[in-house]
mmCIF file of C-alpha atoms in Angstrom:
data_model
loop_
_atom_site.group_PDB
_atom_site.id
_atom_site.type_symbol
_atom_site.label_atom_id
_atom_site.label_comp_id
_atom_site.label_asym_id
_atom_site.label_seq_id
_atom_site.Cartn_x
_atom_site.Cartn_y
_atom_site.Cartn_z
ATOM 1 C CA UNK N 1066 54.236 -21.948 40.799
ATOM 2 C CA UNK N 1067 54.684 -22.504 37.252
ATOM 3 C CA UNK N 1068 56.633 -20.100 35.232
ATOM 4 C CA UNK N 1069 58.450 -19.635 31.890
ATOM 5 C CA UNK N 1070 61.920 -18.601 32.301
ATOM 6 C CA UNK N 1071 65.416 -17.226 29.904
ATOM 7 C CA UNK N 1072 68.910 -18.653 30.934
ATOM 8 C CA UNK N 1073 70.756 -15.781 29.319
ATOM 9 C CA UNK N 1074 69.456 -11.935 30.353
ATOM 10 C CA UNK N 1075 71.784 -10.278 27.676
ATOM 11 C CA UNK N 1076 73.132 -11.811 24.217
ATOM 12 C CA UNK N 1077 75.762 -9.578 22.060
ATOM 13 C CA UNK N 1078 76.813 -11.002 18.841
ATOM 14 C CA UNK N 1079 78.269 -10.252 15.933
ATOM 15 C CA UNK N 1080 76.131 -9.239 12.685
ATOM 16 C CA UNK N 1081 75.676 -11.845 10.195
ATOM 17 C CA UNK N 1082 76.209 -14.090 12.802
ATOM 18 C CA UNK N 1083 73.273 -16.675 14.440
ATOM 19 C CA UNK N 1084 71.903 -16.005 17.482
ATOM 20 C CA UNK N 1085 70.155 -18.869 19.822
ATOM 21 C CA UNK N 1086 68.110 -17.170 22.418
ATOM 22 C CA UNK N 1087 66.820 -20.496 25.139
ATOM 23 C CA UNK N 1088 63.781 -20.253 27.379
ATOM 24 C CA UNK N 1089 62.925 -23.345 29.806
ATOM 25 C CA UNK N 1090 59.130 -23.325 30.919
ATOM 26 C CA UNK N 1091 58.051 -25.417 33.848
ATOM 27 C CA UNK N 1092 54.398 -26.857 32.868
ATOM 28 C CA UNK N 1093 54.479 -29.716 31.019
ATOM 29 C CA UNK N 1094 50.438 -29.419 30.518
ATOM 30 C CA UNK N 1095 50.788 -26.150 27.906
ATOM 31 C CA UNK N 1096 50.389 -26.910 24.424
ATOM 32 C CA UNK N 1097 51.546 -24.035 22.823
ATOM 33 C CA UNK N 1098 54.616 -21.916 22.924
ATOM 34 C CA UNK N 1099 55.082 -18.551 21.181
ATOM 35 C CA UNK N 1100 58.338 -15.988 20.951
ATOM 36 C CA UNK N 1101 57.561 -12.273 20.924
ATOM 37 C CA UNK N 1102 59.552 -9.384 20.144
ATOM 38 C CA UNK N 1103 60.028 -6.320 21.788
ATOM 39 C CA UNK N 1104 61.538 -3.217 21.058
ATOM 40 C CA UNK N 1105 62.093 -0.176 23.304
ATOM 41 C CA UNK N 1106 59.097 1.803 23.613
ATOM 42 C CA UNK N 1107 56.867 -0.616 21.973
ATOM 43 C CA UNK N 1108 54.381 -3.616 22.413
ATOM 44 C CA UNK N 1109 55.509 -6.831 21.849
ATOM 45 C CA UNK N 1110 55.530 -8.434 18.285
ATOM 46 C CA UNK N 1111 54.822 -11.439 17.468
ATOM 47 C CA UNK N 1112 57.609 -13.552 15.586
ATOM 48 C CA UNK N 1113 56.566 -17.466 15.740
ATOM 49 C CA UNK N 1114 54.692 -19.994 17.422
ATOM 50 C CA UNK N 1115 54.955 -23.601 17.793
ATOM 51 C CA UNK N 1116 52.230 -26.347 19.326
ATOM 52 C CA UNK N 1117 53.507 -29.099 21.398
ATOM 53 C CA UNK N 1118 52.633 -31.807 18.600
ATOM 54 C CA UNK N 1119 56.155 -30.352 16.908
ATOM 55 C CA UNK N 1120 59.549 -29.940 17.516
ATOM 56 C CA UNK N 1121 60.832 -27.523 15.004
ATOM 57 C CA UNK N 1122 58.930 -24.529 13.380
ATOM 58 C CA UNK N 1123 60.507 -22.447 10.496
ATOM 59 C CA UNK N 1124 59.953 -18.860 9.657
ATOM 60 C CA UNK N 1125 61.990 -16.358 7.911
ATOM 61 C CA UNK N 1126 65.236 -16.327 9.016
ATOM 62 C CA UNK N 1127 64.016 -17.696 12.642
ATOM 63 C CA UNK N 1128 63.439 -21.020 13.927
ATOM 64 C CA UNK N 1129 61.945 -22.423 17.144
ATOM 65 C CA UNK N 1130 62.824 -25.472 18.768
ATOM 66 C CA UNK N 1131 61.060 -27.642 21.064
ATOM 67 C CA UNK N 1132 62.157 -30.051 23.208
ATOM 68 C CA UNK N 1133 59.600 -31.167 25.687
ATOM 69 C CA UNK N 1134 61.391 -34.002 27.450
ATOM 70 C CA UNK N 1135 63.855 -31.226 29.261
ATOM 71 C CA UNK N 1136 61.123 -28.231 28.442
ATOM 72 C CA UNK N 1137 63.240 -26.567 26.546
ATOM 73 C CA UNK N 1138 62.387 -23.452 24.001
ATOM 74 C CA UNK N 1139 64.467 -22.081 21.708
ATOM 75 C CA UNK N 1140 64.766 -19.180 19.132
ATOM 76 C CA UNK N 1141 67.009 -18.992 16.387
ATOM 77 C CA UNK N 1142 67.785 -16.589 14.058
ATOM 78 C CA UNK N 1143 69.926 -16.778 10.893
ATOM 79 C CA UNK N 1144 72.380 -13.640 9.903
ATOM 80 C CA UNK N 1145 71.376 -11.566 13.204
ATOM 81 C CA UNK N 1146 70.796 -8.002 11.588
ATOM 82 C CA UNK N 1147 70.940 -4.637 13.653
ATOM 83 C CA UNK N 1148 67.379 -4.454 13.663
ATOM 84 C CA UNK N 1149 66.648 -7.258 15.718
ATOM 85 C CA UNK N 1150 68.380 -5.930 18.755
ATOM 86 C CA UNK N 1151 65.241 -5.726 20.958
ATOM 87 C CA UNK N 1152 64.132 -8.047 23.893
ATOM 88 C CA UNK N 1153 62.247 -11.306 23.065
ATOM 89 C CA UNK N 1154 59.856 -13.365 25.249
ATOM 90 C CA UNK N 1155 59.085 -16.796 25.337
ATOM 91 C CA UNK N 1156 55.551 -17.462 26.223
ATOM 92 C CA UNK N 1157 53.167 -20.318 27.196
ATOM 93 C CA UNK N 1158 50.005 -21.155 27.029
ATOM 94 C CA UNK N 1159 46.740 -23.909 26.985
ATOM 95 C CA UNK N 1160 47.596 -25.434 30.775
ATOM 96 C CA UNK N 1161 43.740 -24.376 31.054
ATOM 97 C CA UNK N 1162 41.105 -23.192 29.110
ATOM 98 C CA UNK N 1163 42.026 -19.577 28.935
ATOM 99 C CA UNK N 1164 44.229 -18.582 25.819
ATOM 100 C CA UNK N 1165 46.313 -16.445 28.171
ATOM 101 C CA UNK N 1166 49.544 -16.481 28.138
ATOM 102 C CA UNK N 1167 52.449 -16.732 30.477
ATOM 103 C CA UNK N 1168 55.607 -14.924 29.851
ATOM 104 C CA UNK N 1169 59.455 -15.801 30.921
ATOM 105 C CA UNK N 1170 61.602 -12.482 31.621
ATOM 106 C CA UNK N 1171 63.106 -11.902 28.325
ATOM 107 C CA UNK N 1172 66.394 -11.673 26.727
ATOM 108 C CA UNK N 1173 67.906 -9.026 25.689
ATOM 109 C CA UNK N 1174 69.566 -9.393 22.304
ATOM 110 C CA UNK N 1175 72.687 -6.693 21.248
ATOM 111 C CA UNK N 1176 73.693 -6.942 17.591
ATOM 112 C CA UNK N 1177 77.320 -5.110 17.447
ATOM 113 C CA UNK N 1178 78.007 -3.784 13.530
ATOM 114 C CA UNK F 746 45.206 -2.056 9.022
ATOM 115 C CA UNK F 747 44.425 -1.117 12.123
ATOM 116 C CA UNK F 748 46.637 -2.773 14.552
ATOM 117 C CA UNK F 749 45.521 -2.446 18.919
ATOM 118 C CA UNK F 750 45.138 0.985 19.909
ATOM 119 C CA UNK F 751 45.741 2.123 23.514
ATOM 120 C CA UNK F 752 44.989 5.984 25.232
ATOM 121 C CA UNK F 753 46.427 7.255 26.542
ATOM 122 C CA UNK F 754 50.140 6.296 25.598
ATOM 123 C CA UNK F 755 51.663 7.827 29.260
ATOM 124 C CA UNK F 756 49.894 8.632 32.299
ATOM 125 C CA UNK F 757 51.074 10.194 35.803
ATOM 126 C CA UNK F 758 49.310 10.152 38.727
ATOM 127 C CA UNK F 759 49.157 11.015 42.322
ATOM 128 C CA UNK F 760 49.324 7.965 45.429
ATOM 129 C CA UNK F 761 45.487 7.487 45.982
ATOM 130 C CA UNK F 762 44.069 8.963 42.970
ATOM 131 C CA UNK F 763 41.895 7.256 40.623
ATOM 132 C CA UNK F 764 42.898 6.123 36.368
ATOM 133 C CA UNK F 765 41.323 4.705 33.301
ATOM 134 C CA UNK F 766 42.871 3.074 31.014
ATOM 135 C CA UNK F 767 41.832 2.457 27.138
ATOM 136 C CA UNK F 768 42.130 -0.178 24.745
ATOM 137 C CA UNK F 769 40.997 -0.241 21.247
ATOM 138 C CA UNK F 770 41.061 -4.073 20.152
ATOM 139 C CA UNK F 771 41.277 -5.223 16.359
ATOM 140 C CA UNK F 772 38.570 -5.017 14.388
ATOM 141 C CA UNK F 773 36.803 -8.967 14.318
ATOM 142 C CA UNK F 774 38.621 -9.771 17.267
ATOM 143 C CA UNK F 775 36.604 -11.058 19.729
ATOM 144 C CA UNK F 776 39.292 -12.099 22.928
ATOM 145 C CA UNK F 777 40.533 -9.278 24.591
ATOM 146 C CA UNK F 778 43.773 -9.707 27.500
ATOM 147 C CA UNK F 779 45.640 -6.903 29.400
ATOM 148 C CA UNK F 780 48.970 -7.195 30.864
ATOM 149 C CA UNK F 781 51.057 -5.618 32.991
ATOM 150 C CA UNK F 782 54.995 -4.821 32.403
ATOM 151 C CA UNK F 783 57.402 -3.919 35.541
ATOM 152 C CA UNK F 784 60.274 -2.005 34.489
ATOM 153 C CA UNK F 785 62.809 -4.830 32.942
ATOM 154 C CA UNK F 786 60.025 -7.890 33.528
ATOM 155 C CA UNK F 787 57.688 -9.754 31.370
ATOM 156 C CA UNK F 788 54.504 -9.156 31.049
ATOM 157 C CA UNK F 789 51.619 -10.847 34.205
ATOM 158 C CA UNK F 790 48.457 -11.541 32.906
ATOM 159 C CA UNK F 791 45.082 -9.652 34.315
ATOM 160 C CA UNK F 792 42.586 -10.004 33.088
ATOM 161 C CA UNK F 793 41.267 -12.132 29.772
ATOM 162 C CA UNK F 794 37.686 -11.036 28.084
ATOM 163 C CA UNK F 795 35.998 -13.656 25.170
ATOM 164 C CA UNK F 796 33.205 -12.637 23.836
ATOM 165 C CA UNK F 797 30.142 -12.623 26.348
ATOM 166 C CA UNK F 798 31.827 -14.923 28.059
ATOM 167 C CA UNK F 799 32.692 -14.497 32.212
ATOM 168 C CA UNK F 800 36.015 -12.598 32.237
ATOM 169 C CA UNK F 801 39.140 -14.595 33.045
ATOM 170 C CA UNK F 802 39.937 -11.970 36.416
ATOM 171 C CA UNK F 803 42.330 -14.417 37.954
ATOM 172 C CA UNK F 804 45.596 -12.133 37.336
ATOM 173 C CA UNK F 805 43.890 -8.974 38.420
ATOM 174 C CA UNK F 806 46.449 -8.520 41.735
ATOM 175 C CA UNK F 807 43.988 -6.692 44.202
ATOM 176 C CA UNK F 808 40.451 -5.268 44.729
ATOM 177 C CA UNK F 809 41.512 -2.106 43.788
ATOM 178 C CA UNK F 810 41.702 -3.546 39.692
ATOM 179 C CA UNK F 811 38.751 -4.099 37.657
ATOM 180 C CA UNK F 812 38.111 -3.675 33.832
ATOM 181 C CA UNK F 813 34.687 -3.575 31.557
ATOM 182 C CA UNK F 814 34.176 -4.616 27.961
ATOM 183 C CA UNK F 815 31.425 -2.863 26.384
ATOM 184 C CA UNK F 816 29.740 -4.172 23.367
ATOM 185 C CA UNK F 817 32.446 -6.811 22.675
ATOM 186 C CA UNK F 818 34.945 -4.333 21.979
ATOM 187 C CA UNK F 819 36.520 -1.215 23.712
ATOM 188 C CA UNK F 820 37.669 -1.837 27.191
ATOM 189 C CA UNK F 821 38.949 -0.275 30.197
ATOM 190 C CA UNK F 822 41.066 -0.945 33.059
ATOM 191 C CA UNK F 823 40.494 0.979 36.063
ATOM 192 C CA UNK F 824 42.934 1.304 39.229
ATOM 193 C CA UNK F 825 41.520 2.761 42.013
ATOM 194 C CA UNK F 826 43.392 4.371 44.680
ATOM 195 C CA UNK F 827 46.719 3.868 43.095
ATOM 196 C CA UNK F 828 49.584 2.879 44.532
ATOM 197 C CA UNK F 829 53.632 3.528 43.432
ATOM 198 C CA UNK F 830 53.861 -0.523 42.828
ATOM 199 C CA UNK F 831 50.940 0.005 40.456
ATOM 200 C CA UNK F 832 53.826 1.964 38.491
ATOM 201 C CA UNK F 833 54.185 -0.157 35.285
ATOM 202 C CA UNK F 834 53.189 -0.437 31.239
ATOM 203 C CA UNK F 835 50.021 -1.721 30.660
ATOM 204 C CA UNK F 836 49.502 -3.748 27.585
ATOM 205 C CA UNK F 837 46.471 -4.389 25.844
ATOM 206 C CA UNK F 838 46.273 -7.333 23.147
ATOM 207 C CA UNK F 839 43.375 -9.116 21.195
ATOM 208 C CA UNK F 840 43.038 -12.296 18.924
ATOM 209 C CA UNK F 841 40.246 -14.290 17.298
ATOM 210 C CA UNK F 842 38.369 -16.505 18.982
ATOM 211 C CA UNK F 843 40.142 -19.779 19.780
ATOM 212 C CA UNK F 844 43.362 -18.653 18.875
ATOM 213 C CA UNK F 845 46.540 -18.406 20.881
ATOM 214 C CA UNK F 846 47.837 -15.147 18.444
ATOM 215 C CA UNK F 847 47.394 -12.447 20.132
ATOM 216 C CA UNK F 848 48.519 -9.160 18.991
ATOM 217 C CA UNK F 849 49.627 -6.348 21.309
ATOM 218 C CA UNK F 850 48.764 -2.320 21.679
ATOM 219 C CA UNK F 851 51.724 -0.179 22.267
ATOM 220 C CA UNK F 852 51.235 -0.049 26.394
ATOM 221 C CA UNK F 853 50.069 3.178 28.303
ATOM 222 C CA UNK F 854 53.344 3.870 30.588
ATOM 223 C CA UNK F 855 52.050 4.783 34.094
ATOM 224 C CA UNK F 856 53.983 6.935 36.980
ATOM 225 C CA UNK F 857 51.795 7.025 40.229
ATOM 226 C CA UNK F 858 54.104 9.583 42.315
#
């Protein structure tokens, strides 16, 4: 069945350094992608979206990427800080006419001082 | 403000007994969604809610799941006759009408033993 999947369960890197988390999703019908974070203990938080009409999205010091000939996601993040060690999700959504949305396994991201 | 509310925040049961679960939504929002989070997963959809809409129960994994909305806003998600695979957070989220955003509540955490 469809689903929205991470390549990389774990990411450590360096502080001050980027970070590229990757999702791939399988529908090629869903017109909107979003990346939430998600830290231990918590619900998730949302951190950017992007509709399928783009293929870039900037926030602060994150960007998403999307490539829809290889359905490919991405999340960037500029000068990785401890605090955004958490897990993120990818997420999908608009195959149908519900808003809800389908979520990949997440990444977990490990920001060493 | 206000952010999603959820009650209560950890819950353990016994095999074969009965639970509610609460979610406060936003105030103004009228779509309400619960999910369900496996230990190290992503989050499955259950159940969506919009407005006075039909609810969206295409997620909801057996019989023994059901949820009410009453007057557009509070809801609950009752298992009956619970099961250890039921074991799991349950999110809540909510978003305005027609919009993809949806912001989460901080889970209840249930143990069935």
């Amino acid at each position: 069945g469809e689903s929205v999947g991470l390549h990389l369960p774990t990411l450590s890197v360096q502080e001050g350094d980027n970070s590229i988390i990757n999702c791939a999703y399988s529908n090629s019908a869903s017109d909107y992608f979003i990346w939430y974070k998600q830290e231990s203990g918590k619900g998730p938080q949302f951190i950017i979206d992007i509709r399928s009409n783009m293929d870039k999205r900037q926030g602060q010091r994150v960007t998403v990427l999307l490539n829809k000939t290889v359905k490919h996601l991405s999340l960037q993040i500029a000068a990785t800080q401890p605090g955004d060690s958490a897990v993120y999700f990818c997420a999908e959504s608009g195959m149908d006419s519900s808003y809800k949305l389908i979520f990949g396994s997440g990444t977990r991201l490990l920001v060493r001082p | 403000g206000a952010g999603v509310s959820q009650s209560p925040s950890n819950k353990v049961t016994e095999k074969g007994k009965d639970v509610e679960l609460r979610c406060d939504p936003i105030s103004g929002h009228t779509a309400l969604y619960w999910y369900r989070q496996s230990l190290g997963q992503g989050l499955e959809f259950l159940i969506y809610f919009q407005g006075n809409s039909a609810p969206d129960k295409s997620g909801l994994p057996s019989d023994r799941f059901s949820a009410e909305r009453t007057g557009g806003s509070v809801s609950t998600l009752t298992i009956q006759r619970t099961q250890q695979e039921d074991s799991a957070v349950y999110l809540c989220a909510s978003s305005f009408r027609d919009r993809h955003e949806q912001y989460f509540g901080p889970g209840t955490r249930l143990t069935v033993t």
